[in-house]
mmCIF file of C-alpha atoms in Angstrom:
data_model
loop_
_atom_site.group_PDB
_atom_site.id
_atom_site.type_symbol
_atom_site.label_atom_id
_atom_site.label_comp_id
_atom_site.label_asym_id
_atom_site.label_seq_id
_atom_site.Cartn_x
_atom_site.Cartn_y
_atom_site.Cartn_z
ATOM 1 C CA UNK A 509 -24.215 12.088 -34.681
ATOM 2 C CA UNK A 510 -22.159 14.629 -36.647
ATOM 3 C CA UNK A 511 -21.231 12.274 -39.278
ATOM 4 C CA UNK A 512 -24.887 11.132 -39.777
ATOM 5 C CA UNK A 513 -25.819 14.850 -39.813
ATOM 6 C CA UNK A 514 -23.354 15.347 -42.497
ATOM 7 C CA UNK A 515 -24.678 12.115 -44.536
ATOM 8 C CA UNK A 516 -28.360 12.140 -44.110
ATOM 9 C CA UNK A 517 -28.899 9.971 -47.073
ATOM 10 C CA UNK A 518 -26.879 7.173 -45.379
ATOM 11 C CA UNK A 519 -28.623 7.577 -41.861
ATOM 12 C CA UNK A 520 -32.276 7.438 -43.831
ATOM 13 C CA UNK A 521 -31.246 3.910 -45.888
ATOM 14 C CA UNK A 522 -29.408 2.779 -42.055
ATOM 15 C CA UNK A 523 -33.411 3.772 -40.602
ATOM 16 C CA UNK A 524 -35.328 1.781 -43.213
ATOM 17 C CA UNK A 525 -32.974 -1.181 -43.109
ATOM 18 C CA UNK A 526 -33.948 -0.942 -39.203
ATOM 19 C CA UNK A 527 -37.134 -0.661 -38.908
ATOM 20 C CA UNK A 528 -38.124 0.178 -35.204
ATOM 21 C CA UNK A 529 -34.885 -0.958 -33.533
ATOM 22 C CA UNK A 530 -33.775 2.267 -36.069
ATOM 23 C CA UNK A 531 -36.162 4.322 -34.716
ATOM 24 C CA UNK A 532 -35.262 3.754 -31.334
ATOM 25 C CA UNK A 533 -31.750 4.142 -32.320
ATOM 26 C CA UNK A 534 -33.239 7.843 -33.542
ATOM 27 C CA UNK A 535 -34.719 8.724 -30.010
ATOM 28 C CA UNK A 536 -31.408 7.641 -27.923
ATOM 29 C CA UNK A 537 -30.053 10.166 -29.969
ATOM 30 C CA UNK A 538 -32.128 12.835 -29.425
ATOM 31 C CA UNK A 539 -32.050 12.051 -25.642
ATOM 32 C CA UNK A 540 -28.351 12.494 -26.016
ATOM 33 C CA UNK A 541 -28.639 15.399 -27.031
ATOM 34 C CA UNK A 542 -30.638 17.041 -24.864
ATOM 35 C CA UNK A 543 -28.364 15.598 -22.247
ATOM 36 C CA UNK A 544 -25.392 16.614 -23.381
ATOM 37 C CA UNK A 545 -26.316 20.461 -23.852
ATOM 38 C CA UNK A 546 -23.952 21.969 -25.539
ATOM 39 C CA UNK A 547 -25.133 19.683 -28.713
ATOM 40 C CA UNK A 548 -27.374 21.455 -30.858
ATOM 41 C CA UNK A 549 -30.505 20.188 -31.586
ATOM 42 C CA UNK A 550 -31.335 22.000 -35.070
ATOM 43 C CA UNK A 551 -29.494 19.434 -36.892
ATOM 44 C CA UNK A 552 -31.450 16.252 -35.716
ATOM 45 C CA UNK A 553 -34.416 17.678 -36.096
ATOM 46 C CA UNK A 554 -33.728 18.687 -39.898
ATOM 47 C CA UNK A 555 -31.943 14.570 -39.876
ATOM 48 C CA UNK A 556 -35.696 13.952 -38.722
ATOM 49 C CA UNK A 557 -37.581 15.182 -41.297
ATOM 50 C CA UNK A 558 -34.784 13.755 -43.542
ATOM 51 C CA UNK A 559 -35.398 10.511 -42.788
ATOM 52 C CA UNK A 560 -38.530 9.765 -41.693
ATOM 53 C CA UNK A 561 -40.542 13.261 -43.080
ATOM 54 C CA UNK A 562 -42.888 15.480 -40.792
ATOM 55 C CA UNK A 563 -45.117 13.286 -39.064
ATOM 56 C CA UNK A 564 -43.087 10.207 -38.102
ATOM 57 C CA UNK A 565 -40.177 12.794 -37.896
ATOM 58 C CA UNK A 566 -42.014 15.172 -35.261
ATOM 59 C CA UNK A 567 -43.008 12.721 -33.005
ATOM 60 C CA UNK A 568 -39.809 10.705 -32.495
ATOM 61 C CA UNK A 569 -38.085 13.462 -32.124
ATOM 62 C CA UNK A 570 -40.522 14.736 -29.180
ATOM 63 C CA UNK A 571 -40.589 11.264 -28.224
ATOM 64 C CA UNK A 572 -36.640 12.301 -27.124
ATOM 65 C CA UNK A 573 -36.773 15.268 -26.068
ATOM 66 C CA UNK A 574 -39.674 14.348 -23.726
ATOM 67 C CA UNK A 575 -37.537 11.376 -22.564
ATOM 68 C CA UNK A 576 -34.473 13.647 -21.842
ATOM 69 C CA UNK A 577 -35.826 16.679 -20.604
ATOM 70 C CA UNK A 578 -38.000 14.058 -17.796
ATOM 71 C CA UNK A 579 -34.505 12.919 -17.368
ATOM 72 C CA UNK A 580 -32.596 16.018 -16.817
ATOM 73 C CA UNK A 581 -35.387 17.329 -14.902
ATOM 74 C CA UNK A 582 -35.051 14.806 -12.455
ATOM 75 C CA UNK A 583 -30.939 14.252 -12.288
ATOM 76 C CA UNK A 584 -31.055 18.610 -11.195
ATOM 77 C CA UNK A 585 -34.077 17.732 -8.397
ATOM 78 C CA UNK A 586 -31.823 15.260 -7.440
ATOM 79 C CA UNK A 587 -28.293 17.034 -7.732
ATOM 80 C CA UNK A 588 -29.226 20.371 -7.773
ATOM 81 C CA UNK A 589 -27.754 23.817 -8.910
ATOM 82 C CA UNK A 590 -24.163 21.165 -8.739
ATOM 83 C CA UNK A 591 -25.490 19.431 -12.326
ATOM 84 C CA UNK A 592 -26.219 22.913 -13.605
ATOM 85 C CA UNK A 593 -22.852 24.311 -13.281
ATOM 86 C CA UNK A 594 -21.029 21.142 -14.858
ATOM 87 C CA UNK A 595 -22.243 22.537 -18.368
ATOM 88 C CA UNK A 596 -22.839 26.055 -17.600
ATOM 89 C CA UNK A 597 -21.316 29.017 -15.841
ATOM 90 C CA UNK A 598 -22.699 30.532 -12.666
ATOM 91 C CA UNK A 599 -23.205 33.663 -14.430
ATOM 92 C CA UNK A 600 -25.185 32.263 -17.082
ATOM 93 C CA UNK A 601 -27.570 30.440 -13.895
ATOM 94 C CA UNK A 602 -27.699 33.896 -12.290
ATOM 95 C CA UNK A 603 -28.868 35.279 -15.888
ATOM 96 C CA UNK A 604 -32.210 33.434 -15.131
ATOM 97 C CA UNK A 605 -32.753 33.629 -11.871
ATOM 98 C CA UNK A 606 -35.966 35.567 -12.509
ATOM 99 C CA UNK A 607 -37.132 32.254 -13.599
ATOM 100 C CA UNK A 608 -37.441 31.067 -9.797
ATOM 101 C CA UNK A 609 -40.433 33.188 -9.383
ATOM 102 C CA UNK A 610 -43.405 30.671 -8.836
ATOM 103 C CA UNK A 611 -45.861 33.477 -10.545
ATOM 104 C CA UNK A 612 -43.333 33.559 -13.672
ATOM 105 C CA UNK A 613 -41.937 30.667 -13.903
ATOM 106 C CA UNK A 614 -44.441 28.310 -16.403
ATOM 107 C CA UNK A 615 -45.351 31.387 -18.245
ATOM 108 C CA UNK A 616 -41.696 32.656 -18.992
ATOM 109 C CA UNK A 617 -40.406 29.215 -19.415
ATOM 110 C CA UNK A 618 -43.471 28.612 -21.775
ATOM 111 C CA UNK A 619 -42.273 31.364 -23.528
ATOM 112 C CA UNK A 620 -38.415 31.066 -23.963
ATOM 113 C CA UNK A 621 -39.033 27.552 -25.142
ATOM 114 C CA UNK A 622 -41.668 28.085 -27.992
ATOM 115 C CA UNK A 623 -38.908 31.132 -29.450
ATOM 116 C CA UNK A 624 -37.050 29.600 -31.491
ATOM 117 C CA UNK A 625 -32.687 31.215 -30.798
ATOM 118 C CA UNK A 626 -33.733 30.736 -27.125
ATOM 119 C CA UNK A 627 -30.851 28.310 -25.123
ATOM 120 C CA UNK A 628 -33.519 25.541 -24.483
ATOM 121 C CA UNK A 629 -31.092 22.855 -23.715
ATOM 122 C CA UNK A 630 -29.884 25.996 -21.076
ATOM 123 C CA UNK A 631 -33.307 26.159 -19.917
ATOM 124 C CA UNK A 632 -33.732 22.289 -19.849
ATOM 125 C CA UNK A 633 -31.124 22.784 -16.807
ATOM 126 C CA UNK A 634 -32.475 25.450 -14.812
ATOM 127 C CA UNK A 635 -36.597 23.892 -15.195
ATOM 128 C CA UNK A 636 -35.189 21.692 -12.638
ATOM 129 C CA UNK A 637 -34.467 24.633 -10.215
ATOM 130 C CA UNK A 638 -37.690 26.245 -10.744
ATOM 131 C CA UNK A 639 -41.016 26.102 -8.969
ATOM 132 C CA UNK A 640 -42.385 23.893 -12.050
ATOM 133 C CA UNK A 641 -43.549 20.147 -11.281
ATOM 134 C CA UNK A 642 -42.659 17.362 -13.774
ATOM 135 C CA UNK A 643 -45.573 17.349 -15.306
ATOM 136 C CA UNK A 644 -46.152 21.039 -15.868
ATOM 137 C CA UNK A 645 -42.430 21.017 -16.994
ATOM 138 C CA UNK A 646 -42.877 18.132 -19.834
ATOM 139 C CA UNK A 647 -46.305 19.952 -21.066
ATOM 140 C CA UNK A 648 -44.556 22.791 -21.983
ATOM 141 C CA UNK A 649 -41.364 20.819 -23.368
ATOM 142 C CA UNK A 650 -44.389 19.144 -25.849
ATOM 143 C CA UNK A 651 -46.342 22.154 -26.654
ATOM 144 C CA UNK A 652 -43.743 24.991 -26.486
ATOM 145 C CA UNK A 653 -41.328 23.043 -28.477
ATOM 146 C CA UNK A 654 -43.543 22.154 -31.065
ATOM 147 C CA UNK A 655 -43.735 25.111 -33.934
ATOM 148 C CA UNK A 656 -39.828 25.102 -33.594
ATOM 149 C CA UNK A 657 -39.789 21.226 -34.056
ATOM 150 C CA UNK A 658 -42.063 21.752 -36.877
ATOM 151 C CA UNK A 659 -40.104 24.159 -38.764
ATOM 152 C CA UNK A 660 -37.401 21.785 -38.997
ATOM 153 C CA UNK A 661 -38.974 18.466 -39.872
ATOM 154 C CA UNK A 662 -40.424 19.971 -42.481
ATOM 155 C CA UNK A 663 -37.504 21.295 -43.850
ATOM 156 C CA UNK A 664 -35.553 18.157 -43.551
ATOM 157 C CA UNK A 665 -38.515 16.102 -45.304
ATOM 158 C CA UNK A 666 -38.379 18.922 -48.075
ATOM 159 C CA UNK A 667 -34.686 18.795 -48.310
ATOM 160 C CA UNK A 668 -35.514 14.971 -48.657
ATOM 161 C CA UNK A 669 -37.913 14.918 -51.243
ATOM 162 C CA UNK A 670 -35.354 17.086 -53.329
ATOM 163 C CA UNK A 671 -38.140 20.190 -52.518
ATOM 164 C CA UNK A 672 -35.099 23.131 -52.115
ATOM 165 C CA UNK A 673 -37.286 26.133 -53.100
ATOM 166 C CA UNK A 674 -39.166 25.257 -49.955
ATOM 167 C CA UNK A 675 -36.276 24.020 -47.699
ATOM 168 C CA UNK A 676 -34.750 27.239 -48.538
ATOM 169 C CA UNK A 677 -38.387 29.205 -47.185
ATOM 170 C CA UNK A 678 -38.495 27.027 -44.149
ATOM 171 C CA UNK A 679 -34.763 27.487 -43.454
ATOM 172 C CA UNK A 680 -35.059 31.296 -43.602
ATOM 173 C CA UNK A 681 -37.908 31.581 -41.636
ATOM 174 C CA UNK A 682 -36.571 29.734 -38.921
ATOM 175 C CA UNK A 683 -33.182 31.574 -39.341
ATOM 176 C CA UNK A 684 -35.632 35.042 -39.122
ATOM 177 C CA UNK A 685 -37.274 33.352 -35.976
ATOM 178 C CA UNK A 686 -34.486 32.931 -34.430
ATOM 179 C CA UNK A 687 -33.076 35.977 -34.806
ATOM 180 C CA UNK A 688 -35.766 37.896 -33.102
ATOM 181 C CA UNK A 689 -35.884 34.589 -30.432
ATOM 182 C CA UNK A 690 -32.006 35.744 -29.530
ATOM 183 C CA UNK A 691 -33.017 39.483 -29.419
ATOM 184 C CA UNK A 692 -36.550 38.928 -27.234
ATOM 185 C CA UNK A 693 -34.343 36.592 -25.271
ATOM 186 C CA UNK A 694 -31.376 39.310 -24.626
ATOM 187 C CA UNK A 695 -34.293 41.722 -24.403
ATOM 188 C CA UNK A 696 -36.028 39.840 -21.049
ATOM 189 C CA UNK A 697 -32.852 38.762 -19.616
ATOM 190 C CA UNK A 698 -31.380 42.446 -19.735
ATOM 191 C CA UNK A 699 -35.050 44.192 -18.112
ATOM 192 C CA UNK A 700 -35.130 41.451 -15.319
ATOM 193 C CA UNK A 701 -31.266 42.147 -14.326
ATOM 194 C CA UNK A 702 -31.996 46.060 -14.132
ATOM 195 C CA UNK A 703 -34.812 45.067 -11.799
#
């Protein structure tokens, strides 16, 4: 994955040589990734827009992260807070805790997964410990998700097309995003511990 990250020109003539059996290739990897959390997404999401532009782009990659956040949802129902700690600390689990309140949980989780600097692949984890059912968890996975998801497809395409000026904008303002995303995100986190 990091090799194709670091040759996107490569992975986009691989995809067209493909066809759909390169497209499914695409989503595996996506699913990997949101299975194996400490991966960042970012950079197969811009390889998305890279190689297949916006459109195509978006939706393959939230065909995978659907695919992998239904499966890590399930794999913590079924293993519980055990799973969790395999990638992640007990202090970071204890950091959201607040997230186990049925009034908060959709809304909160809503909301630290449409900021983009938020740990979703964190949060992909602990969903499973929530109150949330499957189905209220993946409708926020492909709604919340989206405007971040968007930001880098269509930086990837424009980085694609040979567009810089405006890979450079999109990069930037996701960089910005993100920024404030951490800080909201340290903000919330902080407030609900002195609670």
């Amino acid at each position: 994955m990091i090799r194709l990250a670091r040759e996107p020109e490569m992975f986009r003539l691989w995809v067209d040589s493909h066809g759909i059996p390169g497209r499914l290739v695409f989503v595996a990897m996506v699913v990997i990734q949101v299975l194996v959390a400490f991966i960042p997404g970012e950079p197969v999401e811009l390889l998305a827009g890279y190689a297949f532009g916006v459109l195509e782009g978006s939706l393959l990659t939230l065909a995978g992260l659907l695919v992998g956040s239904w499966l890590v949802f399930s794999l913590v129902r079924r293993f519980g807070v055990r799973l969790v700690e395999v990638f992640f600390p007990q202090s970071r689990i204890t950091e959201l805790g607040f997230l186990k309140n049925p009034k908060k949980a959709q809304i909160l989780v809503f909301i630290l997964m449409s900021v983009p600097g938020t740990p979703k692949d964190f949060l992909s984890y602990f969903a499973g410990l929530t109150p949330l059912t499957l189905a209220q968890w993946l409708a926020t996975v492909a709604i919340a998700r989206m405007p971040s998801l968007l930001t880098s497809t269509i930086t990837g395409a424009a980085a694609g097309e040979e567009n810089y000026f405006l890979s450079a904008i999109m990069l930037g303002l996701t960089l910005f995003m993100s920024f404030l995303g951490i800080l909201y995100y340290r903000r919330l986190t902080k407030a609900e511990k002195s609670i």
